[in-house]
Amino acid sequence: MCLAIPAKIVTIDGSMAKVDMMGNERIVSIDLVPEVVMGEYVLIHAGFAISIIDDESAKETEELLLEVAKAYEEEGQ
């Protein structure tokens, strides 16, 4: 199964960008979305921004991922 995580573009340096991914900063390639600008949300998979998404979709996806993490945590207790 493949999973893409939403992240907000913090800075851009050429074809690389620093993103905030649910509170964690990462450096990712933006070669696949060269039109992205700072402040936009992208989906990250395997170190690449693969598509630009709107703020609402990013927040909904983050909430769902947090719910899944919580369910796994509760199941493990």
PDB file of C-alpha atoms in Angstrom:
ATOM      1  CA  MET A   1       0.000   0.000   0.000  1.00  0.00           C
ATOM      2  CA  CYS A   2       1.249   3.495  -0.832  1.00  0.00           C
ATOM      3  CA  LEU A   3       0.529   6.465   1.362  1.00  0.00           C
ATOM      4  CA  ALA A   4       0.927  10.155   0.573  1.00  0.00           C
ATOM      5  CA  ILE A   5       1.110  12.603   3.462  1.00  0.00           C
ATOM      6  CA  PRO A   6       0.030  16.262   3.242  1.00  0.00           C
ATOM      7  CA  ALA A   7       2.696  18.864   3.939  1.00  0.00           C
ATOM      8  CA  LYS A   8       2.912  22.652   3.785  1.00  0.00           C
ATOM      9  CA  ILE A   9       5.693  24.275   1.763  1.00  0.00           C
ATOM     10  CA  VAL A  10       7.871  26.345   4.129  1.00  0.00           C
ATOM     11  CA  THR A  11      10.794  27.327   1.884  1.00  0.00           C
ATOM     12  CA  ILE A  12      11.858  26.624  -1.689  1.00  0.00           C
ATOM     13  CA  ASP A  13      15.441  26.306  -2.927  1.00  0.00           C
ATOM     14  CA  GLY A  14      15.564  25.376  -6.602  1.00  0.00           C
ATOM     15  CA  SER A  15      13.977  21.963  -7.054  1.00  0.00           C
ATOM     16  CA  MET A  16      13.944  21.219  -3.317  1.00  0.00           C
ATOM     17  CA  ALA A  17      11.634  22.480  -0.593  1.00  0.00           C
ATOM     18  CA  LYS A  18      11.436  22.378   3.172  1.00  0.00           C
ATOM     19  CA  VAL A  19       7.983  21.223   4.219  1.00  0.00           C
ATOM     20  CA  ASP A  20       6.075  20.979   7.480  1.00  0.00           C
ATOM     21  CA  MET A  21       4.593  17.503   7.604  1.00  0.00           C
ATOM     22  CA  MET A  22       2.298  17.322  10.637  1.00  0.00           C
ATOM     23  CA  GLY A  23       4.819  19.189  12.797  1.00  0.00           C
ATOM     24  CA  ASN A  24       7.934  17.552  11.338  1.00  0.00           C
ATOM     25  CA  GLU A  25      10.185  19.369   8.891  1.00  0.00           C
ATOM     26  CA  ARG A  26      11.545  17.488   5.885  1.00  0.00           C
ATOM     27  CA  ILE A  27      13.377  18.341   2.683  1.00  0.00           C
ATOM     28  CA  VAL A  28      11.595  17.025  -0.419  1.00  0.00           C
ATOM     29  CA  SER A  29      11.894  17.257  -4.178  1.00  0.00           C
ATOM     30  CA  ILE A  30       9.400  19.488  -5.991  1.00  0.00           C
ATOM     31  CA  ASP A  31      10.476  18.379  -9.482  1.00  0.00           C
ATOM     32  CA  LEU A  32       7.002  16.920 -10.086  1.00  0.00           C
ATOM     33  CA  VAL A  33       5.199  20.137  -9.047  1.00  0.00           C
ATOM     34  CA  PRO A  34       7.489  22.968 -10.205  1.00  0.00           C
ATOM     35  CA  GLU A  35       4.639  25.515 -10.045  1.00  0.00           C
ATOM     36  CA  VAL A  36       4.212  25.133  -6.257  1.00  0.00           C
ATOM     37  CA  VAL A  37       4.694  28.244  -4.107  1.00  0.00           C
ATOM     38  CA  MET A  38       5.446  28.780  -0.428  1.00  0.00           C
ATOM     39  CA  GLY A  39       2.423  28.278   1.800  1.00  0.00           C
ATOM     40  CA  GLU A  40       0.703  25.747  -0.465  1.00  0.00           C
ATOM     41  CA  TYR A  41       0.001  22.173   0.557  1.00  0.00           C
ATOM     42  CA  VAL A  42       1.342  19.191  -1.354  1.00  0.00           C
ATOM     43  CA  LEU A  43       1.087  15.438  -1.025  1.00  0.00           C
ATOM     44  CA  ILE A  44       4.436  13.799  -0.228  1.00  0.00           C
ATOM     45  CA  HIS A  45       5.350  10.253  -1.227  1.00  0.00           C
ATOM     46  CA  ALA A  46       8.852   8.756  -1.028  1.00  0.00           C
ATOM     47  CA  GLY A  47      10.500  12.165  -0.679  1.00  0.00           C
ATOM     48  CA  PHE A  48       8.690  13.754  -3.617  1.00  0.00           C
ATOM     49  CA  ALA A  49       5.863  16.283  -3.693  1.00  0.00           C
ATOM     50  CA  ILE A  50       3.516  14.529  -6.118  1.00  0.00           C
ATOM     51  CA  SER A  51       0.571  16.946  -6.278  1.00  0.00           C
ATOM     52  CA  ILE A  52      -0.704  20.259  -4.961  1.00  0.00           C
ATOM     53  CA  ILE A  53      -3.818  20.087  -2.775  1.00  0.00           C
ATOM     54  CA  ASP A  54      -6.071  22.679  -1.178  1.00  0.00           C
ATOM     55  CA  ASP A  55      -5.891  23.602   2.513  1.00  0.00           C
ATOM     56  CA  GLU A  56      -9.176  21.881   3.363  1.00  0.00           C
ATOM     57  CA  SER A  57      -8.126  18.552   1.840  1.00  0.00           C
ATOM     58  CA  ALA A  58      -4.787  18.730   3.658  1.00  0.00           C
ATOM     59  CA  LYS A  59      -6.430  19.345   7.024  1.00  0.00           C
ATOM     60  CA  GLU A  60      -9.026  16.585   6.491  1.00  0.00           C
ATOM     61  CA  THR A  61      -6.294  14.106   5.581  1.00  0.00           C
ATOM     62  CA  GLU A  62      -4.193  15.079   8.610  1.00  0.00           C
ATOM     63  CA  GLU A  63      -7.220  14.582  10.888  1.00  0.00           C
ATOM     64  CA  LEU A  64      -7.874  11.133   9.412  1.00  0.00           C
ATOM     65  CA  LEU A  65      -4.230  10.116   9.838  1.00  0.00           C
ATOM     66  CA  LEU A  66      -4.335  11.227  13.485  1.00  0.00           C
ATOM     67  CA  GLU A  67      -7.502   9.161  14.028  1.00  0.00           C
ATOM     68  CA  VAL A  68      -5.807   6.090  12.541  1.00  0.00           C
ATOM     69  CA  ALA A  69      -2.731   6.625  14.734  1.00  0.00           C
ATOM     70  CA  LYS A  70      -4.942   6.952  17.814  1.00  0.00           C
ATOM     71  CA  ALA A  71      -6.811   3.743  16.946  1.00  0.00           C
ATOM     72  CA  TYR A  72      -3.522   1.841  16.569  1.00  0.00           C
ATOM     73  CA  GLU A  73      -2.315   3.247  19.876  1.00  0.00           C
ATOM     74  CA  GLU A  74      -5.517   2.221  21.680  1.00  0.00           C
ATOM     75  CA  GLU A  75      -5.410  -1.239  20.116  1.00  0.00           C
ATOM     76  CA  GLY A  76      -1.863  -1.755  21.385  1.00  0.00           C
ATOM     77  CA  GLN A  77      -2.777  -1.100  25.049  1.00  0.00           C
TER      78      GLN A  77
END
